[in-house]
PDB file of C-alpha atoms in Angstrom:
ATOM      1  CA  UNK A  75       0.935  -8.739   2.515  1.00  0.00           C
ATOM      2  CA  UNK A  76      -1.454  -5.926   1.699  1.00  0.00           C
ATOM      3  CA  UNK A  77      -0.562  -2.940  -0.479  1.00  0.00           C
ATOM      4  CA  UNK A  78      -3.049  -0.230   0.453  1.00  0.00           C
ATOM      5  CA  UNK A  79      -3.492   3.494   0.119  1.00  0.00           C
ATOM      6  CA  UNK A  80      -5.688   6.137  -1.363  1.00  0.00           C
ATOM      7  CA  UNK A  81      -6.977   6.413  -4.897  1.00  0.00           C
ATOM      8  CA  UNK A  82      -4.145   6.885  -7.389  1.00  0.00           C
ATOM      9  CA  UNK A  83      -1.192   6.362  -5.044  1.00  0.00           C
ATOM     10  CA  UNK A  84       0.523   3.741  -7.229  1.00  0.00           C
ATOM     11  CA  UNK A  85      -0.574   0.442  -5.669  1.00  0.00           C
ATOM     12  CA  UNK A  86      -1.134  -1.360  -8.984  1.00  0.00           C
ATOM     13  CA  UNK A  87       2.151   0.028 -10.305  1.00  0.00           C
ATOM     14  CA  UNK A  88       4.044  -1.224  -7.241  1.00  0.00           C
ATOM     15  CA  UNK A  89       2.543  -4.728  -7.364  1.00  0.00           C
ATOM     16  CA  UNK A  90       3.366  -4.935 -11.075  1.00  0.00           C
ATOM     17  CA  UNK A  91       6.919  -3.679 -10.583  1.00  0.00           C
ATOM     18  CA  UNK A  92       7.831  -6.085  -7.810  1.00  0.00           C
ATOM     19  CA  UNK A  93       5.870  -9.227  -8.718  1.00  0.00           C
ATOM     20  CA  UNK A  94       7.885 -12.112 -10.134  1.00  0.00           C
ATOM     21  CA  UNK A  95       4.775 -13.403 -11.905  1.00  0.00           C
ATOM     22  CA  UNK A  96       2.560 -11.458 -14.277  1.00  0.00           C
ATOM     23  CA  UNK A  97       0.288  -9.664 -11.811  1.00  0.00           C
ATOM     24  CA  UNK A  98      -3.434 -10.188 -11.746  1.00  0.00           C
ATOM     25  CA  UNK A  99      -5.120  -6.805 -11.935  1.00  0.00           C
ATOM     26  CA  UNK A 100      -8.730  -5.708 -12.026  1.00  0.00           C
ATOM     27  CA  UNK A 101      -8.128  -2.367 -13.705  1.00  0.00           C
ATOM     28  CA  UNK A 102     -11.097  -0.765 -15.398  1.00  0.00           C
ATOM     29  CA  UNK A 103     -11.342   2.455 -17.364  1.00  0.00           C
ATOM     30  CA  UNK A 104     -12.567   5.482 -15.438  1.00  0.00           C
ATOM     31  CA  UNK A 105     -15.868   6.567 -16.944  1.00  0.00           C
ATOM     32  CA  UNK A 106     -18.089   9.606 -16.731  1.00  0.00           C
ATOM     33  CA  UNK A 107     -20.007   7.824 -13.983  1.00  0.00           C
ATOM     34  CA  UNK A 108     -17.045   8.360 -11.658  1.00  0.00           C
ATOM     35  CA  UNK A 109     -16.926  12.100 -12.316  1.00  0.00           C
ATOM     36  CA  UNK A 110     -17.770  13.913  -9.126  1.00  0.00           C
ATOM     37  CA  UNK A 111     -17.308  10.653  -7.183  1.00  0.00           C
ATOM     38  CA  UNK A 112     -13.576  10.008  -7.562  1.00  0.00           C
ATOM     39  CA  UNK A 113     -11.299  12.895  -6.659  1.00  0.00           C
ATOM     40  CA  UNK A 114      -8.765  13.047  -9.482  1.00  0.00           C
ATOM     41  CA  UNK A 115      -7.250  16.311  -8.252  1.00  0.00           C
ATOM     42  CA  UNK A 116      -3.508  16.050  -8.794  1.00  0.00           C
ATOM     43  CA  UNK A 117      -3.866  12.867 -10.867  1.00  0.00           C
ATOM     44  CA  UNK A 118      -5.842  14.193 -13.811  1.00  0.00           C
ATOM     45  CA  UNK A 119      -4.020  11.881 -16.250  1.00  0.00           C
ATOM     46  CA  UNK A 120      -5.254   8.747 -14.440  1.00  0.00           C
ATOM     47  CA  UNK A 121      -7.460   6.740 -16.806  1.00  0.00           C
ATOM     48  CA  UNK A 122      -7.960   3.418 -14.992  1.00  0.00           C
ATOM     49  CA  UNK A 123      -8.768   2.221 -11.511  1.00  0.00           C
ATOM     50  CA  UNK A 124      -8.646  -1.014  -9.509  1.00  0.00           C
ATOM     51  CA  UNK A 125     -12.149  -2.296  -8.855  1.00  0.00           C
ATOM     52  CA  UNK A 126     -11.376  -5.409  -6.794  1.00  0.00           C
ATOM     53  CA  UNK A 127      -7.708  -6.236  -6.184  1.00  0.00           C
ATOM     54  CA  UNK A 128      -4.241  -6.631  -7.591  1.00  0.00           C
ATOM     55  CA  UNK A 129      -2.315  -9.839  -6.918  1.00  0.00           C
ATOM     56  CA  UNK A 130       1.368 -10.596  -7.224  1.00  0.00           C
ATOM     57  CA  UNK A 131       4.015 -12.815  -5.709  1.00  0.00           C
ATOM     58  CA  UNK A 132       7.572 -12.091  -4.640  1.00  0.00           C
ATOM     59  CA  UNK A 133      10.137 -14.556  -3.297  1.00  0.00           C
ATOM     60  CA  UNK A 134      12.291 -12.875  -0.670  1.00  0.00           C
ATOM     61  CA  UNK A 135      14.271 -15.980   0.341  1.00  0.00           C
ATOM     62  CA  UNK A 136      14.023 -19.698  -0.409  1.00  0.00           C
ATOM     63  CA  UNK A 137      11.777 -20.115   2.614  1.00  0.00           C
ATOM     64  CA  UNK A 138       9.898 -16.798   2.366  1.00  0.00           C
ATOM     65  CA  UNK A 139       7.375 -16.068  -0.383  1.00  0.00           C
ATOM     66  CA  UNK A 140       5.148 -13.020  -0.163  1.00  0.00           C
ATOM     67  CA  UNK A 141       1.693 -12.925  -1.676  1.00  0.00           C
ATOM     68  CA  UNK A 142       0.804  -9.328  -2.428  1.00  0.00           C
ATOM     69  CA  UNK A 143      -2.767  -8.114  -2.434  1.00  0.00           C
ATOM     70  CA  UNK A 144      -3.303  -4.573  -3.681  1.00  0.00           C
ATOM     71  CA  UNK A 145      -6.481  -2.902  -2.480  1.00  0.00           C
ATOM     72  CA  UNK A 146      -8.741  -0.604  -4.456  1.00  0.00           C
ATOM     73  CA  UNK A 147      -8.352   3.008  -3.377  1.00  0.00           C
ATOM     74  CA  UNK A 148     -11.823   4.527  -3.744  1.00  0.00           C
ATOM     75  CA  UNK A 149     -14.252   4.583  -0.826  1.00  0.00           C
ATOM     76  CA  UNK A 150     -16.919   2.663  -2.715  1.00  0.00           C
ATOM     77  CA  UNK A 151     -14.610  -0.388  -2.988  1.00  0.00           C
ATOM     78  CA  UNK A 152     -13.386  -0.383   0.619  1.00  0.00           C
ATOM     79  CA  UNK A 153     -15.671  -3.301   1.470  1.00  0.00           C
ATOM     80  CA  UNK A 154     -12.990  -5.414  -0.253  1.00  0.00           C
ATOM     81  CA  UNK A 155     -10.402  -4.465   2.339  1.00  0.00           C
ATOM     82  CA  UNK A 156     -11.854  -6.724   5.050  1.00  0.00           C
ATOM     83  CA  UNK A 157     -11.652  -9.759   2.777  1.00  0.00           C
ATOM     84  CA  UNK A 158      -8.198  -8.927   1.456  1.00  0.00           C
ATOM     85  CA  UNK A 159      -6.833  -8.228   4.952  1.00  0.00           C
ATOM     86  CA  UNK A 160      -8.112 -11.414   6.562  1.00  0.00           C
ATOM     87  CA  UNK A 161      -5.000 -13.277   7.723  1.00  0.00           C
ATOM     88  CA  UNK A 162      -2.597 -10.571   6.528  1.00  0.00           C
ATOM     89  CA  UNK A 163       0.798 -10.496   8.178  1.00  0.00           C
ATOM     90  CA  UNK A 164       1.380  -6.848   7.372  1.00  0.00           C
ATOM     91  CA  UNK A 165       0.527  -3.922   5.129  1.00  0.00           C
ATOM     92  CA  UNK A 166       2.337  -1.294   3.132  1.00  0.00           C
ATOM     93  CA  UNK A 167       0.440   1.973   2.941  1.00  0.00           C
ATOM     94  CA  UNK A 168       1.513   3.749  -0.207  1.00  0.00           C
ATOM     95  CA  UNK A 169       1.356   7.524   0.036  1.00  0.00           C
ATOM     96  CA  UNK A 170       1.294  10.107  -2.743  1.00  0.00           C
ATOM     97  CA  UNK A 171       3.251  13.052  -1.279  1.00  0.00           C
ATOM     98  CA  UNK A 172       1.116  15.490  -3.290  1.00  0.00           C
ATOM     99  CA  UNK A 173      -2.098  14.170  -1.728  1.00  0.00           C
ATOM    100  CA  UNK A 174      -1.274  13.081   1.832  1.00  0.00           C
ATOM    101  CA  UNK A 175      -4.884  13.356   3.019  1.00  0.00           C
ATOM    102  CA  UNK A 176      -5.867  10.352   0.880  1.00  0.00           C
ATOM    103  CA  UNK A 177      -3.756   8.183   3.221  1.00  0.00           C
ATOM    104  CA  UNK A 178      -5.645   8.762   6.466  1.00  0.00           C
ATOM    105  CA  UNK A 179      -8.317   6.089   5.901  1.00  0.00           C
ATOM    106  CA  UNK A 180      -5.696   3.393   5.241  1.00  0.00           C
ATOM    107  CA  UNK A 181      -3.653   4.356   8.293  1.00  0.00           C
ATOM    108  CA  UNK A 182      -6.788   4.353  10.445  1.00  0.00           C
ATOM    109  CA  UNK A 183      -7.860   0.981   9.018  1.00  0.00           C
ATOM    110  CA  UNK A 184      -4.641  -0.868   9.844  1.00  0.00           C
ATOM    111  CA  UNK A 185      -4.152   0.866  13.207  1.00  0.00           C
ATOM    112  CA  UNK A 186      -7.672  -0.143  14.274  1.00  0.00           C
ATOM    113  CA  UNK A 187      -7.063  -3.782  13.330  1.00  0.00           C
ATOM    114  CA  UNK A 188      -3.607  -4.047  14.858  1.00  0.00           C
ATOM    115  CA  UNK A 189      -2.060  -5.155  11.563  1.00  0.00           C
ATOM    116  CA  UNK A 190       1.606  -4.099  11.407  1.00  0.00           C
ATOM    117  CA  UNK A 191       2.227  -1.609   8.630  1.00  0.00           C
ATOM    118  CA  UNK A 192       4.857   0.577   7.062  1.00  0.00           C
ATOM    119  CA  UNK A 193       4.189   3.834   5.272  1.00  0.00           C
ATOM    120  CA  UNK A 194       5.946   4.159   1.918  1.00  0.00           C
ATOM    121  CA  UNK A 195       6.095   7.603   0.321  1.00  0.00           C
ATOM    122  CA  UNK A 196       5.853   7.012  -3.419  1.00  0.00           C
ATOM    123  CA  UNK A 197       8.261   9.214  -5.326  1.00  0.00           C
ATOM    124  CA  UNK A 198       7.254   7.956  -8.755  1.00  0.00           C
ATOM    125  CA  UNK A 199       6.409  11.472  -9.809  1.00  0.00           C
ATOM    126  CA  UNK A 200      10.066  12.358  -9.339  1.00  0.00           C
ATOM    127  CA  UNK A 201       9.444  14.921  -6.692  1.00  0.00           C
ATOM    128  CA  UNK A 202       9.923  15.132  -2.992  1.00  0.00           C
ATOM    129  CA  UNK A 203       7.807  17.799  -1.393  1.00  0.00           C
ATOM    130  CA  UNK A 204       8.556  17.230   2.264  1.00  0.00           C
ATOM    131  CA  UNK A 205      11.096  15.560   4.513  1.00  0.00           C
ATOM    132  CA  UNK A 206      10.119  12.227   6.041  1.00  0.00           C
ATOM    133  CA  UNK A 207       9.820  13.958   9.420  1.00  0.00           C
ATOM    134  CA  UNK A 208       7.336  16.438   7.923  1.00  0.00           C
ATOM    135  CA  UNK A 209       5.369  13.591   6.319  1.00  0.00           C
ATOM    136  CA  UNK A 210       5.305  11.693   9.650  1.00  0.00           C
ATOM    137  CA  UNK A 211       3.934  14.786  11.365  1.00  0.00           C
ATOM    138  CA  UNK A 212       1.383  15.508   8.611  1.00  0.00           C
ATOM    139  CA  UNK A 213       0.123  11.910   8.719  1.00  0.00           C
ATOM    140  CA  UNK A 214      -0.009  12.062  12.514  1.00  0.00           C
ATOM    141  CA  UNK A 215       2.072   8.898  12.859  1.00  0.00           C
ATOM    142  CA  UNK A 216       2.493   9.189  16.579  1.00  0.00           C
ATOM    143  CA  UNK A 217       3.852   5.654  16.920  1.00  0.00           C
ATOM    144  CA  UNK A 218       7.511   6.201  16.120  1.00  0.00           C
ATOM    145  CA  UNK A 219       7.956   2.455  15.601  1.00  0.00           C
ATOM    146  CA  UNK A 220       5.936   2.639  12.352  1.00  0.00           C
ATOM    147  CA  UNK A 221       8.579   2.695   9.619  1.00  0.00           C
ATOM    148  CA  UNK A 222       8.296   5.597   7.175  1.00  0.00           C
ATOM    149  CA  UNK A 223      10.265   4.986   3.994  1.00  0.00           C
ATOM    150  CA  UNK A 224      10.521   6.269   0.440  1.00  0.00           C
ATOM    151  CA  UNK A 225      10.145   4.174  -2.694  1.00  0.00           C
ATOM    152  CA  UNK A 226       9.449   4.512  -6.380  1.00  0.00           C
ATOM    153  CA  UNK A 227       6.490   2.297  -7.313  1.00  0.00           C
ATOM    154  CA  UNK A 228       7.874   1.851 -10.831  1.00  0.00           C
ATOM    155  CA  UNK A 229      11.291   0.628  -9.689  1.00  0.00           C
ATOM    156  CA  UNK A 230      11.577  -3.062  -8.728  1.00  0.00           C
ATOM    157  CA  UNK A 231      14.671  -2.684  -6.477  1.00  0.00           C
ATOM    158  CA  UNK A 232      13.034   0.204  -4.637  1.00  0.00           C
ATOM    159  CA  UNK A 233       9.833  -1.833  -4.175  1.00  0.00           C
ATOM    160  CA  UNK A 234      11.790  -4.882  -2.964  1.00  0.00           C
ATOM    161  CA  UNK A 235      13.543  -2.734  -0.364  1.00  0.00           C
ATOM    162  CA  UNK A 236      10.153  -1.454   0.824  1.00  0.00           C
ATOM    163  CA  UNK A 237       8.820  -5.013   1.044  1.00  0.00           C
ATOM    164  CA  UNK A 238      11.854  -6.102   3.051  1.00  0.00           C
ATOM    165  CA  UNK A 239      11.240  -3.218   5.467  1.00  0.00           C
ATOM    166  CA  UNK A 240       7.624  -4.386   5.781  1.00  0.00           C
ATOM    167  CA  UNK A 241       8.622  -8.019   6.408  1.00  0.00           C
ATOM    168  CA  UNK A 242      11.174  -6.995   9.038  1.00  0.00           C
ATOM    169  CA  UNK A 243       8.616  -4.764  10.762  1.00  0.00           C
ATOM    170  CA  UNK A 244       5.884  -7.433  10.702  1.00  0.00           C
ATOM    171  CA  UNK A 245       8.239 -10.153  11.942  1.00  0.00           C
ATOM    172  CA  UNK A 246       9.390  -7.960  14.830  1.00  0.00           C
ATOM    173  CA  UNK A 247       5.756  -7.707  15.948  1.00  0.00           C
ATOM    174  CA  UNK A 248       4.890 -11.392  15.658  1.00  0.00           C
ATOM    175  CA  UNK A 249       4.321 -13.154  18.950  1.00  0.00           C
ATOM    176  CA  UNK A 250       7.148 -15.445  19.965  1.00  0.00           C
ATOM    177  CA  UNK A 251       6.558 -19.112  19.299  1.00  0.00           C
ATOM    178  CA  UNK A 252       6.445 -21.314  22.378  1.00  0.00           C
ATOM    179  CA  UNK A 253       9.631 -23.276  22.927  1.00  0.00           C
ATOM    180  CA  UNK A 254       9.506 -26.929  21.971  1.00  0.00           C
ATOM    181  CA  UNK A 255       9.046 -29.309  24.840  1.00  0.00           C
ATOM    182  CA  UNK A 256      11.439 -32.225  24.481  1.00  0.00           C
TER     183      UNK A 256
END
């Protein structure tokens, strides 16, 4: 499963909160080189960024283990998305409700590739600015079958619920297996 979204939406936080193993992260300190390149508007306190991927694992059931791959959010690292998404069953697009526009590239990416996805509005800043219907409209999610949910990227139960919604959505879109010939 892919955890994607714009720069600073909480992807690394979510993978860390829900992973049952210590997550692998590729966080690096933001430097002066990124000034004027990375839009930190609304997330001025952000000091690190993912430069390759985050990796975690979560067991949902005895026969269902999810491998979570968090994508980097900045444009200059998007080349990683193709590699991380190869063979993905589904994606969770994490949205910062204060900066909805940062989510359009991720939505476009997964729509274009036909990878099932859910949109999770991250409320880890403790604020809800819009109703889910308003967020759906703002993100132009015209496909009403795309689940739009809320979660708190810092809260493991909230993240697990979002992952379960993603698994259910992805499984509903999987092609049926041919019946066994006996």
